[in-house]
PDB file of C-alpha atoms in Angstrom:
ATOM      1  CA  MET A   1      -5.521 182.095-108.917  1.00 93.00           C
ATOM      2  CA  LEU A   2      -8.357 182.493-111.121  1.00 95.00           C
ATOM      3  CA  THR A   3     -11.863 182.846-109.299  1.00 97.00           C
ATOM      4  CA  LEU A   4     -14.372 181.042-110.804  1.00 98.00           C
ATOM      5  CA  PHE A   5     -18.528 180.336-110.743  1.00 98.00           C
ATOM      6  CA  TYR A   6     -20.158 177.639-112.276  1.00 98.00           C
ATOM      7  CA  SER A   7     -23.861 177.082-112.417  1.00 98.00           C
ATOM      8  CA  PRO A   8     -25.527 174.923-114.993  1.00 97.00           C
ATOM      9  CA  HIS A   9     -27.565 176.451-117.737  1.00 97.00           C
ATOM     10  CA  ALA A  10     -31.293 176.644-117.209  1.00 97.00           C
ATOM     11  CA  ARG A  11     -34.070 174.146-117.615  1.00 97.00           C
ATOM     12  CA  SER A  12     -34.591 172.948-121.012  1.00 97.00           C
ATOM     13  CA  VAL A  13     -37.217 171.620-123.141  1.00 98.00           C
ATOM     14  CA  ASP A  14     -35.328 167.984-122.748  1.00 98.00           C
ATOM     15  CA  ASN A  15     -35.142 168.557-118.913  1.00 96.00           C
ATOM     16  CA  GLU A  16     -38.933 168.866-118.855  1.00 97.00           C
ATOM     17  CA  LEU A  17     -38.928 165.714-121.292  1.00 97.00           C
ATOM     18  CA  ARG A  18     -36.389 163.899-119.050  1.00 97.00           C
ATOM     19  CA  ARG A  19     -33.967 163.523-122.007  1.00 97.00           C
ATOM     20  CA  GLY A  20     -30.475 163.947-122.204  1.00 96.00           C
ATOM     21  CA  SER A  21     -29.742 166.617-124.805  1.00 97.00           C
ATOM     22  CA  GLY A  22     -26.300 166.128-125.025  1.00 97.00           C
ATOM     23  CA  PHE A  23     -24.597 168.158-128.127  1.00 98.00           C
ATOM     24  CA  ALA A  24     -28.647 168.361-129.478  1.00 98.00           C
ATOM     25  CA  ASP A  25     -29.443 172.056-129.465  1.00 98.00           C
ATOM     26  CA  VAL A  26     -32.555 172.430-127.650  1.00 98.00           C
ATOM     27  CA  PRO A  27     -34.135 175.628-126.311  1.00 98.00           C
ATOM     28  CA  LEU A  28     -34.743 176.740-122.889  1.00 98.00           C
ATOM     29  CA  SER A  29     -38.481 176.337-121.588  1.00 98.00           C
ATOM     30  CA  VAL A  30     -40.582 179.131-120.420  1.00 98.00           C
ATOM     31  CA  ALA A  31     -39.844 177.731-117.097  1.00 97.00           C
ATOM     32  CA  GLY A  32     -36.253 178.054-117.918  1.00 97.00           C
ATOM     33  CA  ARG A  33     -36.151 181.340-118.872  1.00 98.00           C
ATOM     34  CA  THR A  34     -37.750 182.602-115.457  1.00 97.00           C
ATOM     35  CA  LEU A  35     -34.733 180.595-113.448  1.00 97.00           C
ATOM     36  CA  ALA A  36     -32.323 182.299-115.548  1.00 97.00           C
ATOM     37  CA  ALA A  37     -33.621 185.552-114.994  1.00 97.00           C
ATOM     38  CA  GLU A  38     -33.721 184.298-111.141  1.00 97.00           C
ATOM     39  CA  LEU A  39     -29.895 182.809-111.365  1.00 97.00           C
ATOM     40  CA  GLY A  40     -29.169 186.914-112.763  1.00 97.00           C
ATOM     41  CA  ARG A  41     -30.497 188.190-109.595  1.00 97.00           C
ATOM     42  CA  HIS A  42     -28.517 185.630-107.260  1.00 97.00           C
ATOM     43  CA  TYR A  43     -25.204 187.068-109.212  1.00 97.00           C
ATOM     44  CA  ALA A  44     -26.000 190.245-108.845  1.00 96.00           C
ATOM     45  CA  SER A  45     -23.771 191.415-105.860  1.00 96.00           C
ATOM     46  CA  GLU A  46     -20.764 189.358-107.763  1.00 96.00           C
ATOM     47  CA  LYS A  47     -18.035 191.565-109.300  1.00 97.00           C
ATOM     48  CA  LEU A  48     -17.449 189.711-112.317  1.00 98.00           C
ATOM     49  CA  ASP A  49     -14.914 190.080-115.328  1.00 98.00           C
ATOM     50  CA  ALA A  50     -16.378 187.752-117.936  1.00 98.00           C
ATOM     51  CA  VAL A  51     -18.590 185.465-118.364  1.00 98.00           C
ATOM     52  CA  PHE A  52     -18.367 181.954-120.260  1.00 98.00           C
ATOM     53  CA  CYS A  53     -21.045 179.573-121.398  1.00 98.00           C
ATOM     54  CA  SER A  54     -21.463 176.851-123.919  1.00 98.00           C
ATOM     55  CA  ASP A  55     -22.143 177.770-127.513  1.00 98.00           C
ATOM     56  CA  LEU A  56     -25.419 175.803-127.450  1.00 98.00           C
ATOM     57  CA  GLN A  57     -28.817 177.947-126.620  1.00 98.00           C
ATOM     58  CA  ARG A  58     -29.952 176.674-123.629  1.00 98.00           C
ATOM     59  CA  ALA A  59     -26.752 177.819-121.979  1.00 98.00           C
ATOM     60  CA  ALA A  60     -25.998 181.095-124.676  1.00 98.00           C
ATOM     61  CA  VAL A  61     -29.780 182.066-123.581  1.00 98.00           C
ATOM     62  CA  THR A  62     -29.217 181.473-119.926  1.00 98.00           C
ATOM     63  CA  SER A  63     -25.913 183.682-119.816  1.00 98.00           C
ATOM     64  CA  ALA A  64     -27.706 186.466-122.258  1.00 98.00           C
ATOM     65  CA  ILE A  65     -31.050 186.535-119.593  1.00 98.00           C
ATOM     66  CA  ALA A  66     -28.891 186.197-116.234  1.00 98.00           C
ATOM     67  CA  PHE A  67     -25.868 188.416-117.594  1.00 98.00           C
ATOM     68  CA  GLY A  68     -27.020 190.394-120.590  1.00 96.00           C
ATOM     69  CA  ARG A  69     -27.438 193.547-118.889  1.00 95.00           C
ATOM     70  CA  ARG A  70     -24.337 193.776-116.782  1.00 95.00           C
ATOM     71  CA  GLY A  71     -21.921 195.124-119.344  1.00 92.00           C
ATOM     72  CA  VAL A  72     -19.235 192.274-118.682  1.00 97.00           C
ATOM     73  CA  PRO A  73     -18.063 189.965-122.142  1.00 98.00           C
ATOM     74  CA  ILE A  74     -20.100 186.840-122.541  1.00 98.00           C
ATOM     75  CA  VAL A  75     -18.020 184.779-124.483  1.00 98.00           C
ATOM     76  CA  LEU A  76     -19.650 181.410-126.073  1.00 98.00           C
ATOM     77  CA  ASP A  77     -17.125 178.660-126.119  1.00 98.00           C
ATOM     78  CA  ALA A  78     -17.881 175.006-127.623  1.00 98.00           C
ATOM     79  CA  ARG A  79     -15.504 173.410-125.107  1.00 98.00           C
ATOM     80  CA  LEU A  80     -17.703 174.073-122.699  1.00 98.00           C
ATOM     81  CA  ARG A  81     -20.653 171.794-124.297  1.00 98.00           C
ATOM     82  CA  GLU A  82     -21.778 168.919-122.649  1.00 98.00           C
ATOM     83  CA  CYS A  83     -20.815 165.144-123.728  1.00 98.00           C
ATOM     84  CA  ASP A  84     -21.703 164.318-127.209  1.00 98.00           C
ATOM     85  CA  TYR A  85     -23.869 161.201-126.710  1.00 98.00           C
ATOM     86  CA  GLY A  86     -23.657 160.120-130.101  1.00 98.00           C
ATOM     87  CA  GLU A  87     -26.243 157.768-130.938  1.00 98.00           C
ATOM     88  CA  MET A  88     -27.514 158.055-127.484  1.00 98.00           C
ATOM     89  CA  THR A  89     -28.612 161.531-128.075  1.00 98.00           C
ATOM     90  CA  GLN A  90     -32.155 162.462-126.585  1.00 98.00           C
ATOM     91  CA  TYR A  91     -32.581 159.452-125.093  1.00 97.00           C
ATOM     92  CA  PRO A  92     -34.462 159.138-121.544  1.00 97.00           C
ATOM     93  CA  ILE A  93     -32.121 160.445-118.719  1.00 95.00           C
ATOM     94  CA  ASP A  94     -31.966 157.483-116.875  1.00 95.00           C
ATOM     95  CA  GLN A  95     -30.193 155.524-119.625  1.00 96.00           C
ATOM     96  CA  ILE A  96     -27.718 158.997-119.908  1.00 95.00           C
ATOM     97  CA  ASP A  97     -27.019 158.771-116.196  1.00 92.00           C
ATOM     98  CA  GLU A  98     -26.167 154.994-116.812  1.00 92.00           C
ATOM     99  CA  GLY A  99     -24.062 155.507-119.693  1.00 91.00           C
ATOM    100  CA  PHE A 100     -21.903 158.564-117.911  1.00 90.00           C
ATOM    101  CA  ASN A 101     -20.999 155.547-115.506  1.00 91.00           C
ATOM    102  CA  ARG A 102     -20.115 153.108-118.399  1.00 94.00           C
ATOM    103  CA  TYR A 103     -18.198 155.809-121.082  1.00 96.00           C
ATOM    104  CA  ILE A 104     -16.005 157.492-118.200  1.00 95.00           C
ATOM    105  CA  VAL A 105     -12.714 156.271-121.056  1.00 95.00           C
ATOM    106  CA  LYS A 106     -14.921 154.714-123.638  1.00 96.00           C
ATOM    107  CA  PRO A 107     -17.162 156.870-125.607  1.00 97.00           C
ATOM    108  CA  PHE A 108     -20.615 157.097-125.915  1.00 97.00           C
ATOM    109  CA  PRO A 109     -21.223 155.333-129.345  1.00 97.00           C
ATOM    110  CA  ASP A 110     -20.161 157.860-131.793  1.00 98.00           C
ATOM    111  CA  GLY A 111     -20.069 160.159-129.387  1.00 98.00           C
ATOM    112  CA  GLU A 112     -17.487 160.974-126.453  1.00 97.00           C
ATOM    113  CA  SER A 113     -16.348 159.796-123.239  1.00 97.00           C
ATOM    114  CA  VAL A 114     -16.119 161.938-119.924  1.00 96.00           C
ATOM    115  CA  MET A 115     -12.694 162.185-120.168  1.00 96.00           C
ATOM    116  CA  MET A 116     -12.760 163.574-123.826  1.00 97.00           C
ATOM    117  CA  VAL A 117     -14.355 166.189-121.874  1.00 97.00           C
ATOM    118  CA  VAL A 118     -12.313 167.034-119.321  1.00 96.00           C
ATOM    119  CA  GLN A 119      -9.811 167.079-121.567  1.00 96.00           C
ATOM    120  CA  ARG A 120     -11.562 169.886-123.946  1.00 97.00           C
ATOM    121  CA  VAL A 121     -12.415 171.819-120.120  1.00 97.00           C
ATOM    122  CA  GLY A 122      -8.683 171.729-119.118  1.00 96.00           C
ATOM    123  CA  ALA A 123      -7.600 173.713-122.419  1.00 96.00           C
ATOM    124  CA  PHE A 124     -10.265 175.861-122.089  1.00 98.00           C
ATOM    125  CA  LEU A 125      -9.520 176.695-117.975  1.00 97.00           C
ATOM    126  CA  ARG A 126      -5.328 176.863-119.263  1.00 96.00           C
ATOM    127  CA  GLU A 127      -6.517 179.762-121.850  1.00 96.00           C
ATOM    128  CA  VAL A 128      -8.616 181.567-119.357  1.00 97.00           C
ATOM    129  CA  MET A 129      -6.075 181.638-116.582  1.00 95.00           C
ATOM    130  CA  ARG A 130      -3.850 183.271-118.951  1.00 95.00           C
ATOM    131  CA  GLU A 131      -6.291 185.686-119.711  1.00 96.00           C
ATOM    132  CA  TYR A 132      -7.904 186.135-116.532  1.00 97.00           C
ATOM    133  CA  ASP A 133      -5.732 185.371-113.515  1.00 96.00           C
ATOM    134  CA  GLY A 134      -6.453 187.097-110.381  1.00 97.00           C
ATOM    135  CA  LYS A 135     -10.048 187.853-111.958  1.00 98.00           C
ATOM    136  CA  THR A 136     -13.410 186.499-111.566  1.00 98.00           C
ATOM    137  CA  VAL A 137     -15.286 184.827-114.144  1.00 98.00           C
ATOM    138  CA  VAL A 138     -18.964 182.728-114.267  1.00 98.00           C
ATOM    139  CA  VAL A 139     -19.207 179.575-116.647  1.00 98.00           C
ATOM    140  CA  ILE A 140     -22.668 178.605-117.742  1.00 98.00           C
ATOM    141  CA  GLY A 141     -22.383 175.238-119.064  1.00 97.00           C
ATOM    142  CA  HIS A 142     -23.969 171.227-118.553  1.00 97.00           C
ATOM    143  CA  ARG A 143     -23.363 168.271-116.196  1.00 95.00           C
ATOM    144  CA  ALA A 144     -20.164 167.145-117.641  1.00 96.00           C
ATOM    145  CA  THR A 145     -18.867 170.586-117.961  1.00 97.00           C
ATOM    146  CA  LYS A 146     -18.887 170.375-114.289  1.00 96.00           C
ATOM    147  CA  TYR A 147     -17.216 167.344-113.920  1.00 96.00           C
ATOM    148  CA  GLY A 148     -14.288 168.744-115.833  1.00 96.00           C
ATOM    149  CA  LEU A 149     -14.461 171.778-113.882  1.00 96.00           C
ATOM    150  CA  ALA A 150     -14.268 169.908-110.612  1.00 95.00           C
ATOM    151  CA  TYR A 151     -11.865 167.659-111.585  1.00 94.00           C
ATOM    152  CA  TRP A 152      -9.291 170.280-112.179  1.00 94.00           C
ATOM    153  CA  CYS A 153      -9.730 172.346-109.540  1.00 92.00           C
ATOM    154  CA  GLY A 154      -9.803 169.542-106.739  1.00 89.00           C
ATOM    155  CA  ASP A 155      -8.169 166.045-106.374  1.00 86.00           C
ATOM    156  CA  ILE A 156     -11.044 163.916-106.449  1.00 89.00           C
ATOM    157  CA  ALA A 157     -10.225 161.458-109.161  1.00 90.00           C
ATOM    158  CA  LEU A 158     -12.823 161.469-112.190  1.00 92.00           C
ATOM    159  CA  GLU A 159     -14.502 158.510-111.769  1.00 93.00           C
ATOM    160  CA  THR A 160     -15.651 159.518-107.923  1.00 92.00           C
ATOM    161  CA  LEU A 161     -16.984 162.799-109.537  1.00 92.00           C
ATOM    162  CA  VAL A 162     -18.805 160.903-112.021  1.00 93.00           C
ATOM    163  CA  ARG A 163     -20.275 158.287-110.014  1.00 91.00           C
ATOM    164  CA  SER A 164     -21.407 160.527-107.046  1.00 91.00           C
ATOM    165  CA  PRO A 165     -24.835 161.577-107.079  1.00 86.00           C
ATOM    166  CA  TRP A 166     -25.503 165.172-108.474  1.00 82.00           C
ATOM    167  CA  GLU A 167     -25.120 168.019-105.836  1.00 82.00           C
ATOM    168  CA  TRP A 168     -28.873 169.333-106.422  1.00 79.00           C
ATOM    169  CA  ARG A 169     -28.551 173.056-104.789  1.00 83.00           C
ATOM    170  CA  ASP A 170     -31.580 175.614-104.621  1.00 82.00           C
ATOM    171  CA  VAL A 171     -29.402 178.450-105.838  1.00 85.00           C
ATOM    172  CA  PRO A 172     -27.102 176.679-108.185  1.00 93.00           C
ATOM    173  CA  ILE A 173     -23.989 178.303-107.927  1.00 96.00           C
ATOM    174  CA  TRP A 174     -20.494 176.511-107.200  1.00 96.00           C
ATOM    175  CA  ARG A 175     -17.548 178.537-106.159  1.00 96.00           C
ATOM    176  CA  TYR A 176     -13.843 177.364-107.678  1.00 95.00           C
ATOM    177  CA  GLU A 177     -10.256 178.774-107.029  1.00 94.00           C
ATOM    178  CA  VAL A 178      -7.912 177.939-109.931  1.00 92.00           C
ATOM    179  CA  HIS A 179      -4.551 177.505-109.718  1.00 89.00           C
ATOM    180  CA  ALA A 180      -2.149 177.412-112.447  1.00 88.00           C
ATOM    181  CA  PRO A 181      -0.266 174.385-111.132  1.00 84.00           C
ATOM    182  CA  GLN A 182      -3.427 172.306-111.140  1.00 85.00           C
ATOM    183  CA  LEU A 183      -3.862 172.717-114.494  1.00 89.00           C
ATOM    184  CA  GLU A 184      -0.598 170.776-115.494  1.00 85.00           C
ATOM    185  CA  ARG A 185      -1.369 167.144-114.613  1.00 79.00           C
ATOM    186  CA  ASP A 186      -2.895 164.779-117.127  1.00 76.00           C
ATOM    187  CA  VAL A 187      -6.244 163.263-117.065  1.00 78.00           C
ATOM    188  CA  VAL A 188      -5.926 160.542-115.055  1.00 73.00           C
ATOM    189  CA  VAL A 189      -8.638 157.609-114.548  1.00 74.00           C
ATOM    190  CA  HIS A 190      -7.651 154.802-111.688  1.00 67.00           C
ATOM    191  CA  ALA A 191     -10.140 152.698-112.001  1.00 57.00           C
ATOM    192  CA  VAL A 192     -13.014 151.544-114.196  1.00 55.00           C
TER     193      VAL A 192
END
């Protein structure tokens, strides 16, 4: 079993402008840098073996600020990126939210689908499971990263995950237990 904690990256400049960044490599805002430091304090009592994060700077910088002084490896991995919104990159967040419901299987125009993100997160988890079985890791990612983690670590249908309201938390930390058999299934969408 792998114990995995997930947190989204801290606030970016696009978050403050209410835009969906997708693959756009936008920086953290000033407030986001403060929130990243605060996130690190919330993890201070956890024994961690590694931190994995998206290679987009908003996740990488969140990880560096939150965990850089802990001496644990911080590994950037493109499979943990946000969904590629394609032509809709940096559109208003309301349009992106609507897009998530429409693009579960079918890709965003010139982008990717939520199912494609879930497949790449699954590939990431299978690799990490082999190397870190019995250990504890943190993943710093994006909204679609969480959909992938929740799908592989639970038994909720993908379309149900995507269509459920985002669970806001004062301390944005989710804990998952990952068992190897969970990672052997295919991504299934029941009805879209």
